[in-house]
Short mmCIF file of C-alpha atoms and ligand atoms in Angstrom, two decimals:
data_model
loop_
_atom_site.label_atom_id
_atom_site.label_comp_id
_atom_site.label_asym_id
_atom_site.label_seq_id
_atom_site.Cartn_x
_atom_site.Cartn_y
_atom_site.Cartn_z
CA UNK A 6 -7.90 -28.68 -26.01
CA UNK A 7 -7.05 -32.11 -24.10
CA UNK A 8 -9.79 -33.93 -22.71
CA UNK A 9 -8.09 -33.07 -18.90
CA UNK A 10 -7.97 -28.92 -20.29
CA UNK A 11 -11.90 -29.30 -21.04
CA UNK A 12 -12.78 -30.93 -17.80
CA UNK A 13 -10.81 -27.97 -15.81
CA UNK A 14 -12.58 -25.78 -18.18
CA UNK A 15 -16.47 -27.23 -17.21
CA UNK A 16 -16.14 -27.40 -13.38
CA UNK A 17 -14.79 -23.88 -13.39
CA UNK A 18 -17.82 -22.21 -15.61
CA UNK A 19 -20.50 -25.03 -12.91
CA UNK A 20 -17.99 -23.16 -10.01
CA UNK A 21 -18.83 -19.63 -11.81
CA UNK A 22 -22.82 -20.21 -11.97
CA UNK A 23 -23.82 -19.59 -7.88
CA UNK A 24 -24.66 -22.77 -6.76
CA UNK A 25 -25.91 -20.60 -3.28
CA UNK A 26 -28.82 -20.11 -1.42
CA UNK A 27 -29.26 -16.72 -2.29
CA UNK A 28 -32.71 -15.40 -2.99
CA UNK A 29 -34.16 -14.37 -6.55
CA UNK A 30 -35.48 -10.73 -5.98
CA UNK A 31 -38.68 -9.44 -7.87
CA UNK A 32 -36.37 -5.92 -8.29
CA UNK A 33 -39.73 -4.37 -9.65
CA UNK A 34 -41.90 -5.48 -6.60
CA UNK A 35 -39.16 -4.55 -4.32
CA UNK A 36 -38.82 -1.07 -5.57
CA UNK A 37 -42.00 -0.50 -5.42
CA UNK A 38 -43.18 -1.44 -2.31
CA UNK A 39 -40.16 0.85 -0.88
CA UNK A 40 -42.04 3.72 -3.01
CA UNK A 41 -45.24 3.18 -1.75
CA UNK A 42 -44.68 1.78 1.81
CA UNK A 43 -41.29 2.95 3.30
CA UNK A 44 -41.32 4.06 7.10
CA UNK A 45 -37.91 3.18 7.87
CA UNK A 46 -35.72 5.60 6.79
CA UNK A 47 -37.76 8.58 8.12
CA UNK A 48 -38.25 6.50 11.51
CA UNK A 49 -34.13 6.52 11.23
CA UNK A 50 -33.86 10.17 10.58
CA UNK A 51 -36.54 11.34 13.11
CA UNK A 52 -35.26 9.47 15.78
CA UNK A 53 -31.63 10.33 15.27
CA UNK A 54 -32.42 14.10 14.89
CA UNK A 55 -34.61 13.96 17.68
CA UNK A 56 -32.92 11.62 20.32
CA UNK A 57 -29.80 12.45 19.65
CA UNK A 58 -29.94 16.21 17.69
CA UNK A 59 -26.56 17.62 16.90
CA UNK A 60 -23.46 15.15 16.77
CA UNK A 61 -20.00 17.21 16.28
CA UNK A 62 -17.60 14.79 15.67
CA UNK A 63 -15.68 13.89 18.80
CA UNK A 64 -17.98 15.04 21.29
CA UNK A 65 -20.09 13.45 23.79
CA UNK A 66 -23.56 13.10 21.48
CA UNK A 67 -21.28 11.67 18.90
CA UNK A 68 -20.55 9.11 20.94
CA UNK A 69 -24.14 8.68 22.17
CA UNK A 70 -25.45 8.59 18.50
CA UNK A 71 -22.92 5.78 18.23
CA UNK A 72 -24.72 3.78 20.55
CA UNK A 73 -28.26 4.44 19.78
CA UNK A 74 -27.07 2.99 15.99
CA UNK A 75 -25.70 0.01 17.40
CA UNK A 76 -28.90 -0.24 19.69
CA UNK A 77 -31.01 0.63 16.25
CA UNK A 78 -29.08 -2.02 13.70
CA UNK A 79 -29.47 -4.79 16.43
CA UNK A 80 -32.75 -4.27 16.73
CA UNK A 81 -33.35 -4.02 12.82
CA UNK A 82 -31.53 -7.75 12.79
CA UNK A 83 -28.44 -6.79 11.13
CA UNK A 84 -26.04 -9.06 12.29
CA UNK A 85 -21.82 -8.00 13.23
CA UNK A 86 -23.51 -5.06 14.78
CA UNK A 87 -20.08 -3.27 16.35
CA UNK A 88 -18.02 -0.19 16.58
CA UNK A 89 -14.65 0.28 15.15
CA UNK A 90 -12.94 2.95 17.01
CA UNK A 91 -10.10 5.61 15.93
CA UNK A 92 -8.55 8.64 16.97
CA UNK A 93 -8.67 12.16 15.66
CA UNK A 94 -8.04 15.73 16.87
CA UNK A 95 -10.98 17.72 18.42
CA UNK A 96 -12.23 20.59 17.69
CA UNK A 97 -15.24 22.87 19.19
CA UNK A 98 -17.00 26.13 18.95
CA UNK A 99 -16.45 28.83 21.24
CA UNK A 100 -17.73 32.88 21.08
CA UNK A 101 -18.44 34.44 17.64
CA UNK A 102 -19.01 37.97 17.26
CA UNK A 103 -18.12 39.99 14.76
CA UNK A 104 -19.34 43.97 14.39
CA UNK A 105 -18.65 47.06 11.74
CA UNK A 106 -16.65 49.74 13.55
CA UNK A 107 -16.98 53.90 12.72
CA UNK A 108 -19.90 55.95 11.15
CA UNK A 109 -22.26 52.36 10.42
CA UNK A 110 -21.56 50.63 13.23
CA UNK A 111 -23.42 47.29 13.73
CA UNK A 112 -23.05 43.52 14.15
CA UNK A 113 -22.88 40.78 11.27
CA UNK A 114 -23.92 37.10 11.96
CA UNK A 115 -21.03 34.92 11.38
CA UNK A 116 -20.30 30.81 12.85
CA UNK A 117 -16.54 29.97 12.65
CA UNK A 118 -15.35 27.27 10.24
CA UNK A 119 -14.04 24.60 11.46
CA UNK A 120 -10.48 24.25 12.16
CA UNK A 121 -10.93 27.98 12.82
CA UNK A 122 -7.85 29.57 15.19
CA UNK A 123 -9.11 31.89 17.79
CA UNK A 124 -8.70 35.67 17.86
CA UNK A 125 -7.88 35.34 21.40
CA UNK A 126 -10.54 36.33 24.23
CA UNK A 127 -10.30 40.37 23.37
CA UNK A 128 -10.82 39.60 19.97
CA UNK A 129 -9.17 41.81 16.97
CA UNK A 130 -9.84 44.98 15.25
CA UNK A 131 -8.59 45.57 12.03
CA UNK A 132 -9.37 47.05 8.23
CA UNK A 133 -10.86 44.53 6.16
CA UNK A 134 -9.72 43.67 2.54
CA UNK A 135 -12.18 42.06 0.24
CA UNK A 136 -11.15 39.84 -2.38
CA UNK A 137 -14.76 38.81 -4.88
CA UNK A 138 -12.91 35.69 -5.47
CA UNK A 139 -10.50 33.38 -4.23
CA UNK A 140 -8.34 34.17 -7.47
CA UNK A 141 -8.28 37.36 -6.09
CA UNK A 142 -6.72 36.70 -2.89
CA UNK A 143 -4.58 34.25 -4.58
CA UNK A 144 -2.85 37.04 -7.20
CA UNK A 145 -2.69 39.56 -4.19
CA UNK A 146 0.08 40.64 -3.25
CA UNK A 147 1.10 39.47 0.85
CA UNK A 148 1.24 44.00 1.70
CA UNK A 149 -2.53 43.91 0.47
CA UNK A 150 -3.40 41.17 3.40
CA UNK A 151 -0.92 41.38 5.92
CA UNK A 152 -2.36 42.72 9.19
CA UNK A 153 -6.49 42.96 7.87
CA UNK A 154 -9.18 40.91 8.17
CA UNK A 155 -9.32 39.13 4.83
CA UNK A 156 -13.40 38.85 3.72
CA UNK A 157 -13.17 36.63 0.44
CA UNK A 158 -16.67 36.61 -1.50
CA UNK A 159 -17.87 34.41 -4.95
CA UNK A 160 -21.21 33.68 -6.58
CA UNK A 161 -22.29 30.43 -6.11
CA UNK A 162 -25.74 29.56 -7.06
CA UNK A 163 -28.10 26.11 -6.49
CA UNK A 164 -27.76 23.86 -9.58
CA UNK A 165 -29.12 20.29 -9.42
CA UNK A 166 -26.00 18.52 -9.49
CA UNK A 167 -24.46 20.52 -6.97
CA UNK A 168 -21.46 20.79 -8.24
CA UNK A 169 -21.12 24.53 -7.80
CA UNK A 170 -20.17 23.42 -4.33
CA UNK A 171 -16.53 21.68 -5.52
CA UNK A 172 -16.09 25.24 -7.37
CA UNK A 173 -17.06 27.78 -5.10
CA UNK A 174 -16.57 25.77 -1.98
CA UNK A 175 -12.89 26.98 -2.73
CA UNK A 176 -13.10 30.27 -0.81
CA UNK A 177 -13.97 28.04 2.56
CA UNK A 178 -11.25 25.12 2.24
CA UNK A 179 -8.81 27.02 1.02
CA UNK A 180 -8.97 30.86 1.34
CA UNK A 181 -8.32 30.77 5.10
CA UNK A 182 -5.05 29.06 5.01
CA UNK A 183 -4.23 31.00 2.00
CA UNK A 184 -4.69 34.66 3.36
CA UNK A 185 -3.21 33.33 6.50
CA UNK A 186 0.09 32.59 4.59
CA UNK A 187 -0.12 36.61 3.31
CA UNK A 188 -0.10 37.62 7.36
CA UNK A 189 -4.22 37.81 7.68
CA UNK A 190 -5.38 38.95 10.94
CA UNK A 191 -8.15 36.76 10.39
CA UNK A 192 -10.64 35.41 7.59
CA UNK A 193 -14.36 35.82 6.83
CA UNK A 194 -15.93 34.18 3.64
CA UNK A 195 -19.70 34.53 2.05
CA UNK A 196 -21.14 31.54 3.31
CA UNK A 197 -20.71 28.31 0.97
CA UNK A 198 -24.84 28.93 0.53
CA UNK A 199 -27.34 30.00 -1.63
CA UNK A 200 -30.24 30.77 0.95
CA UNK A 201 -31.16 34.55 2.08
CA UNK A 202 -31.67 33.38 5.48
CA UNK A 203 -29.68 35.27 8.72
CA UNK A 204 -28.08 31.93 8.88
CA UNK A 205 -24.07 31.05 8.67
CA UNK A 206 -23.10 28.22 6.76
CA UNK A 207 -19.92 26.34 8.62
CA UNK A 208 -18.13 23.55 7.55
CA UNK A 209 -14.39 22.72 7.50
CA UNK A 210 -11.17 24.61 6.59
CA UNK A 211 -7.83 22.90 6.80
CA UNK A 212 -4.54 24.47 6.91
CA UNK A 213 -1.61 23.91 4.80
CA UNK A 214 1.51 22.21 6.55
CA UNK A 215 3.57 24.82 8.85
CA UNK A 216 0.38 27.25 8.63
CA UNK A 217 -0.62 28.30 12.25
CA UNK A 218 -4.73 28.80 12.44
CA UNK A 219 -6.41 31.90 12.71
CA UNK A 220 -9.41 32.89 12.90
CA UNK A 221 -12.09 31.93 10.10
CA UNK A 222 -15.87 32.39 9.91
CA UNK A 223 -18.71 32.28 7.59
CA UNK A 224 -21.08 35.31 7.07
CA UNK A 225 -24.43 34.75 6.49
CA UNK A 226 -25.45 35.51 2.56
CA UNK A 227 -27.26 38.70 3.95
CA UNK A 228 -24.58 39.65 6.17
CA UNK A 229 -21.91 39.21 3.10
CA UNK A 230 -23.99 41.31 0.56
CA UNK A 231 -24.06 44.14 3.89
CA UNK A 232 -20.41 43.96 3.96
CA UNK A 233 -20.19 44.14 0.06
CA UNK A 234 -22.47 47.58 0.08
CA UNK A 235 -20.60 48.98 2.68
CA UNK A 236 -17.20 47.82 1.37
CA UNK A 237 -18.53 50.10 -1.99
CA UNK A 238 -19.06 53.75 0.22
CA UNK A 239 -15.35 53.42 1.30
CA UNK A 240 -13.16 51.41 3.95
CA UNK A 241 -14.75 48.93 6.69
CA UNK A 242 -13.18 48.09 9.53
CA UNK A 243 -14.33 45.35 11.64
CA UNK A 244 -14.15 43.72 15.58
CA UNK A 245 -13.94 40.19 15.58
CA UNK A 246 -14.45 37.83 18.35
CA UNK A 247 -14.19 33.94 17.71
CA UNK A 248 -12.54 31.32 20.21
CA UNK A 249 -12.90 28.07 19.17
CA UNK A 250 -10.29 25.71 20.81
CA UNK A 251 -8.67 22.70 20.04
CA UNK A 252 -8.95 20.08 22.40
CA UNK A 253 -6.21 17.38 21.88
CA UNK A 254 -7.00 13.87 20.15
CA UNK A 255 -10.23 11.40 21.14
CA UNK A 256 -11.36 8.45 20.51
CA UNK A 257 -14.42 8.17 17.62
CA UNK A 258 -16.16 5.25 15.67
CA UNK A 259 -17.74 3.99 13.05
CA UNK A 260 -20.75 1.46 13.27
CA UNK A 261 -21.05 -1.01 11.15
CA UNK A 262 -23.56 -3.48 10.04
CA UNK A 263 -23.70 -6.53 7.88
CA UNK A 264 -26.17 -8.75 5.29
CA UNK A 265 -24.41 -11.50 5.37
CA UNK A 266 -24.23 -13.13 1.93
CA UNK A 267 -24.84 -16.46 0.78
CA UNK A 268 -20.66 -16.51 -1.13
CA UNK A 269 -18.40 -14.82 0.73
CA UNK A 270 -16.44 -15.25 -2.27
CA UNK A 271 -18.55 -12.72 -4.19
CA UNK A 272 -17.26 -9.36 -2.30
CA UNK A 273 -19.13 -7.07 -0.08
CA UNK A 274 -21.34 -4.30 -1.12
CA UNK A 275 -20.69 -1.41 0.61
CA UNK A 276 -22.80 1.34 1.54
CA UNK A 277 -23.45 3.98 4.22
CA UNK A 278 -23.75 7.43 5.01
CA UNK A 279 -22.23 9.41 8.13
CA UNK A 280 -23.13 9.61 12.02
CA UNK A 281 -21.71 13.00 12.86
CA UNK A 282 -23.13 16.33 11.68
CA UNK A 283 -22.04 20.11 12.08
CA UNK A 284 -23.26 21.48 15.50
CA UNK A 285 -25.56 24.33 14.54
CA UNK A 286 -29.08 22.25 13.15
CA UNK A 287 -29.59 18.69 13.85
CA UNK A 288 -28.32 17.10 10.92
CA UNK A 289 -30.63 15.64 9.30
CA UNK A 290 -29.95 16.49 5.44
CA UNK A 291 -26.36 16.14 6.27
CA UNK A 292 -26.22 13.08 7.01
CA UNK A 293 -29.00 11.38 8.96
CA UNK A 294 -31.01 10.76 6.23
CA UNK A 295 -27.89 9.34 4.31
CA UNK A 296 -27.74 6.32 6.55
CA UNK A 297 -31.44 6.19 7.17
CA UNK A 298 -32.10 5.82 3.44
CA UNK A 299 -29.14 3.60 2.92
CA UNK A 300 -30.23 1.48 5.80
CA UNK A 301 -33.31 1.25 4.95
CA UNK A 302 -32.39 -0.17 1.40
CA UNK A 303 -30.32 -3.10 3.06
CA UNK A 304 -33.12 -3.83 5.49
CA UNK A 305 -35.61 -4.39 2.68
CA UNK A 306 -33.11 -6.82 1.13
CA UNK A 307 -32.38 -8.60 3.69
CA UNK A 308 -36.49 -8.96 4.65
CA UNK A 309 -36.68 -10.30 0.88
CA UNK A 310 -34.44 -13.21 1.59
CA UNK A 311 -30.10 -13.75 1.79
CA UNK A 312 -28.43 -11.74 -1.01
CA UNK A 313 -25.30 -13.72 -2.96
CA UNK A 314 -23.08 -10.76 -1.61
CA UNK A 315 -23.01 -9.54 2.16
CA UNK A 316 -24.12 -5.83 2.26
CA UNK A 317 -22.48 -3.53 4.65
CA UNK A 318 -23.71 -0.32 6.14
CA UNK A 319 -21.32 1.80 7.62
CA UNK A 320 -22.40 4.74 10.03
CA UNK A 321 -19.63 6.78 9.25
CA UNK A 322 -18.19 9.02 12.32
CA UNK A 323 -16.21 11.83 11.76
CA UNK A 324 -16.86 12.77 8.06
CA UNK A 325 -17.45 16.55 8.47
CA UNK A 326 -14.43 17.41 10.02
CA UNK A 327 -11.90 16.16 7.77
CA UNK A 328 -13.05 12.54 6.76
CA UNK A 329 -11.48 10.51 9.57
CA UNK A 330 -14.11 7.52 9.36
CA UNK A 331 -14.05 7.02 6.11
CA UNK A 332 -10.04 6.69 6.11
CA UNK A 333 -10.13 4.51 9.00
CA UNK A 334 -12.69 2.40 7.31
CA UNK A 335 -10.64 1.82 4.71
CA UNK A 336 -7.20 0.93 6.59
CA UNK A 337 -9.16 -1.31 8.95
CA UNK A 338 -10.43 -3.18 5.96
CA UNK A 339 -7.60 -3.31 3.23
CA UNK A 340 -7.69 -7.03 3.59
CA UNK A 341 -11.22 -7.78 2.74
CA UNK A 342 -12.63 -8.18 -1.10
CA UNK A 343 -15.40 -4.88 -1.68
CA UNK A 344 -16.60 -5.12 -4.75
CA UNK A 345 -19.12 -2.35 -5.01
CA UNK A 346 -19.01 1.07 -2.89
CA UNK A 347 -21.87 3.79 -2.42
CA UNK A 348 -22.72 6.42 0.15
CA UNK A 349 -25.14 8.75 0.39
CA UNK A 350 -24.15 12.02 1.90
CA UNK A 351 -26.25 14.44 -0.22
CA UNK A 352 -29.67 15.24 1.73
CA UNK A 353 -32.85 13.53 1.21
CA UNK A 354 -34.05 15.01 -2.19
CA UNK A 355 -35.11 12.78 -5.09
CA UNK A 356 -32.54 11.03 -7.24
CA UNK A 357 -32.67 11.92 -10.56
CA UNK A 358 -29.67 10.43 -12.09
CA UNK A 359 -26.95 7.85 -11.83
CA UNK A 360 -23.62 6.98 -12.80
CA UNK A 361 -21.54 4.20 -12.34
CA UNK A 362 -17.85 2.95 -13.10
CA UNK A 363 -18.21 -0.23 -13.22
CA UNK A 364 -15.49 -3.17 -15.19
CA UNK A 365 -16.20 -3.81 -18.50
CA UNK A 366 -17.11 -7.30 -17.44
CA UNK A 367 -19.98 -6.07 -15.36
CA UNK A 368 -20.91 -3.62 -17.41
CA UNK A 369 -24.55 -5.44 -17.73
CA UNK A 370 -25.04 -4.48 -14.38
CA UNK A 371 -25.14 -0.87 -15.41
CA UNK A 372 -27.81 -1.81 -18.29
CA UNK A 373 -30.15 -3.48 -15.54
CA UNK A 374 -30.25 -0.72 -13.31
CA UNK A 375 -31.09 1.36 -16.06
CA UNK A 376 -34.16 -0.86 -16.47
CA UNK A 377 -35.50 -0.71 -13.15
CA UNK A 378 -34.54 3.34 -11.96
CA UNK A 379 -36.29 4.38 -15.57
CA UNK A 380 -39.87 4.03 -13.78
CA UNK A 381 -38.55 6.71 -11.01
CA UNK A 382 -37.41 9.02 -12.70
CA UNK A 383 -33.87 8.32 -12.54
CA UNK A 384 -31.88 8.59 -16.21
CA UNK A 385 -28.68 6.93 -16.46
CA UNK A 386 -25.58 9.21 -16.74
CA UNK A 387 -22.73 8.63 -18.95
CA UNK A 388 -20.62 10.35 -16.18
CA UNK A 389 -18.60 8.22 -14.47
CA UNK A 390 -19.20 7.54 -10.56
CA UNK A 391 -16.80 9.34 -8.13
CA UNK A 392 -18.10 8.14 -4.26
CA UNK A 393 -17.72 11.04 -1.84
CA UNK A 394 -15.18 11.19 1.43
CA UNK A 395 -16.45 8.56 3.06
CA UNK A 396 -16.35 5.64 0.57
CA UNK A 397 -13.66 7.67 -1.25
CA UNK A 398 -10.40 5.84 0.37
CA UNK A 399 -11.83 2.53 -0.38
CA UNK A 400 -12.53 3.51 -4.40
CA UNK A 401 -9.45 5.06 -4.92
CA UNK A 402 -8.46 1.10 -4.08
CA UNK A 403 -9.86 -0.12 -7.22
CA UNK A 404 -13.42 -0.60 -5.81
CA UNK A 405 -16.10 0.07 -8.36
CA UNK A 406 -18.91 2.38 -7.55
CA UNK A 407 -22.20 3.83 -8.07
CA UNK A 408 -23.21 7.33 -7.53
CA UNK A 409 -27.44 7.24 -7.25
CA UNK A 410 -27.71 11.65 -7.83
CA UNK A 411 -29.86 13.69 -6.04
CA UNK A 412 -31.37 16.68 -6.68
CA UNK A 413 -29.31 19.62 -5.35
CA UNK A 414 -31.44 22.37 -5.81
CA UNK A 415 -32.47 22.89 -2.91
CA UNK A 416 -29.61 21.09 -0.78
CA UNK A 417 -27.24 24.44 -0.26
CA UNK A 418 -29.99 26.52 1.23
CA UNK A 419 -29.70 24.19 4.66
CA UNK A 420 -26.16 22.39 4.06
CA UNK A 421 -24.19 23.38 7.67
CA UNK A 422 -26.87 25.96 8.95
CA UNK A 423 -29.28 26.05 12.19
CA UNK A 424 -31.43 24.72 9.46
CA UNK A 425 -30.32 21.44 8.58
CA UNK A 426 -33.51 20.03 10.53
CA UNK A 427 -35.84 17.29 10.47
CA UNK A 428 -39.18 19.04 8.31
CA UNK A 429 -36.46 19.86 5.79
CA UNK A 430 -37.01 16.32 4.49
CA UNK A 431 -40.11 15.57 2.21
CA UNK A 432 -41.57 12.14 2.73
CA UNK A 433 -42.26 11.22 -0.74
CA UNK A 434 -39.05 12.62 -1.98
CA UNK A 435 -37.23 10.32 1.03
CA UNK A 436 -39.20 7.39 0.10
CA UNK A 437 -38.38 7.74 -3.55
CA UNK A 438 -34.35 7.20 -2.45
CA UNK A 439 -35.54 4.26 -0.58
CA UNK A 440 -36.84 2.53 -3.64
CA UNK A 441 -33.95 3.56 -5.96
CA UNK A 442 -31.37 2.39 -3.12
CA UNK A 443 -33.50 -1.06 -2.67
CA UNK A 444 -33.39 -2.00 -6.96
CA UNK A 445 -30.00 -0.83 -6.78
CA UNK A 446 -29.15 -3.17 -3.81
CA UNK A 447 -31.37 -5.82 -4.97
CA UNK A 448 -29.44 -5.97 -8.41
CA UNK A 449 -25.83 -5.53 -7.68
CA UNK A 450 -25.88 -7.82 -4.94
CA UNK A 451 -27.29 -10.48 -6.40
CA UNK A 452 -25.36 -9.79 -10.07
CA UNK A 453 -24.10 -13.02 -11.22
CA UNK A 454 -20.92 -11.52 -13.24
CA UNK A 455 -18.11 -11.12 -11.13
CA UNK A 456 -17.70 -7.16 -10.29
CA UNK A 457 -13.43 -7.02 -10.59
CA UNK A 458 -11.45 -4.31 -10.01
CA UNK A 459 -11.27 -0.80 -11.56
CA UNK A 460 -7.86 1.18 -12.28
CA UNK A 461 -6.41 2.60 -8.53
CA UNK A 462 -6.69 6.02 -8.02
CA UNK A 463 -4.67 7.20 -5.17
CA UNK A 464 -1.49 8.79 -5.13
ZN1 ZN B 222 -22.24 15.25 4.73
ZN1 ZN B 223 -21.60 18.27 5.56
#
């Protein structure tokens, strides 16, 4: 090597080692004073569920839970405060009725899914074919649906990763657009639950290209298991009711936030949970406390001193209904170098593990947090980190990520029912994701390897 070559060579490693005003964090101290001390995040998710209460994307409390974030991030001293607005197709509720017709006569509890067509104001009355699975429906022949309300069932039960959801969870993304291909009159599913309360579970259906909408609801587990007996003592034929309308295209938002960081050079941190929740509880599993406790993390950072990268929190809007925010996110910011992205859309129960997919050349990132999430209870995966829908455009860039787990056991009792509200949450449980957020935080913004790229994902 000339003496020139070995020059080069020196002031790039000095230009490697930060030469920034960025603060050394006590990740320990940090951590646990989140543990112990935390107010924030439930002073986020009270007030959100409270002020605000239910925020269906696109409608008018979306857009006034928009403001009260920007009002609530100012205040907090984030700095680029500001909304970054989109458009997307609307979608809202209208009657839902549905009752057993002949010798047992009576009504079922049901909440449309959304994207659900309407039955048209006088509703429709037809013989219902059950399907236990979606496979079922799926190896049906189109003469077994055609005409009859379509009730598709499966056996999802609460496991702690959750991931009985991505299985079963089938029967409500799919099944609708599925038996609707076969000539359905209409769908109804066994709630994507595994509570015994009277209570629907909604969420979203989408159709397949060139599939017109009809009508698709959720039956309460109860209400299923009814349908299920009575299916067993010979036909059922049912009156449905359910008008939900589509409402054209509005305009929605995200909020964002920034720490700025001391080298803009090192990437941003992203993190975030969304604004807009289902319209039957208040949201607060699903999602307020996934940008309280996320926000909460970045404030305590920021309070310890300027991080070496700049830590965003995005508010998501629009994430229930088909991901909009998250994709618009991700367009809007194509140009900018992420490094890291997290969200937290997965209630408020305690983490218990983590994964991460990290470059091999910050792979000693991964070995830290280890270190400090040991002391809460949090074991280190060998999974690899997938994100969710909101951060999931920008990972399938080539962002690294980090998924912090929580515990799901109890997550699917509430997820998208009248009770998804605020005494759901347990303190110590949310303060617990405070202090495993904060470390995490704490260490990969400050990490002095440089956090490259990770193989693309997207299509
Ligand atoms: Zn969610
Ligand atoms: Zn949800």
């Amino acid at each position: 090597m000339t003496k020139r070559l070995l020059l080069a060579a020196s002031a790039a490693l000095a230009l490697s080692v930060p030469a920034f005003a960025q603060t050394a964090y006590d990740v320990p101290a940090l951590r646990d004073a989140a543990l112990n001390g935390d107010t924030l995040a439930w002073d986020i998710t009270e007030g959100l569920t409270t002020e605000i209460g239910q925020r269906l994307a696109a409608t008018e409390a979306e857009g006034r839970a928009r403001a009260w974030a920007v009002k609530k991030l100012t205040a907090l001293g984030f700095k680029n405060v500001h909304i970054e607005t989109y458009k997307m197709p609307v979608w809202v509720r209208g009657e839902e009725k549905a009752e057993v017709v002949g010798p047992s006569a009576q009504k079922l509890t049901i909440a449309a899914l959304g994207n659900s067509g309407s039955t048209g104001p006088k509703g429709v009355e037809a013989d219902v074919a059950y399907f236990p699975t979606l496979a079922d429906l799926q190896a049906a022949p189109a003469e077994a649906v055609k005409g009859k309300i379509v009730f598709i069932s499966h056996a999802m039960t609460a496991t702690q990763d959750g991931s009985q959801y991505g299985v079963f969870g089938g029967a409500r993304r799919a099944g609708p657009s599925l038996a609707a291909t076969k000539g359905a009159a209409a769908v109804l599913i066994r709630s994507i639950g595994t509570d015994y309360h009277r209570n629907p579970h909604t969420g979203v259906t989408s159709w397949a290209d060139g599939v017109k909408p009809i009508a698709a609801a959720a039956l309460s587990l109860p209400d299923a298991e009814q349908l299920e007996r009575l299916f067993k003592r010979g036909p059922v034929r049912l009156k449905l009711l359910v008008t939900p309308q589509f409402k054209g295209e509005a305009e929605l938002g995200n909020v964002i936030a920034d720490v700025p960081g001391s080298d803009p050079s090192a990437g941003i941190v992203l993190i975030g949970g969304h604004l807009d929740s289902w319209d039957l509880g208040t949201g607060a599993i699903d999602d307020a406390s996934g940008v309280a406790i996320t926000t909460a993390a970045a404030k305590h950072i920021m309070d310890a001193g300027q991080p070496r990268r700049t830590i965003r929190v995005v508010w998501f809007g629009a994430e229930e209904v088909g991901g909009f925010g998250g994709e618009a996110y991700a367009k809007a910011h194509a140009n900018e170098r992420h490094v890291l992205a997290t969200e937290l859309d997965f209630g408020a129960d305690r983490v218990w593990n983590f994964e991460t997919n990290l470059p091999d050349s910050a792979k000693a990132i991964a070995d830290r947090l280890a270190t400090a999430l040991a002391p809460i209870g949090i074991a280190r995966s060998r999974g690899a980190a997938h994100g969710g829908t909101d951060v999931g455009p920008v990972l399938r860039n080539g962002v690294a990520g980090i998924d912090l787990s929580q515990s799901g056991l109890r997550y699917f009792d509430y997820h998208h029912t009248p009770d998804d509200t605020l005494d759901k949450i347990d303190p110590v449980q949310l303060r617990q994701n405070v202090a495993a957020w904060t470390a995490m935080l704490a260490i990969v913004a400050n990490a002095p390897e440089d956090i490259g790229s990770v193989p693309a994902t997207h299509e």
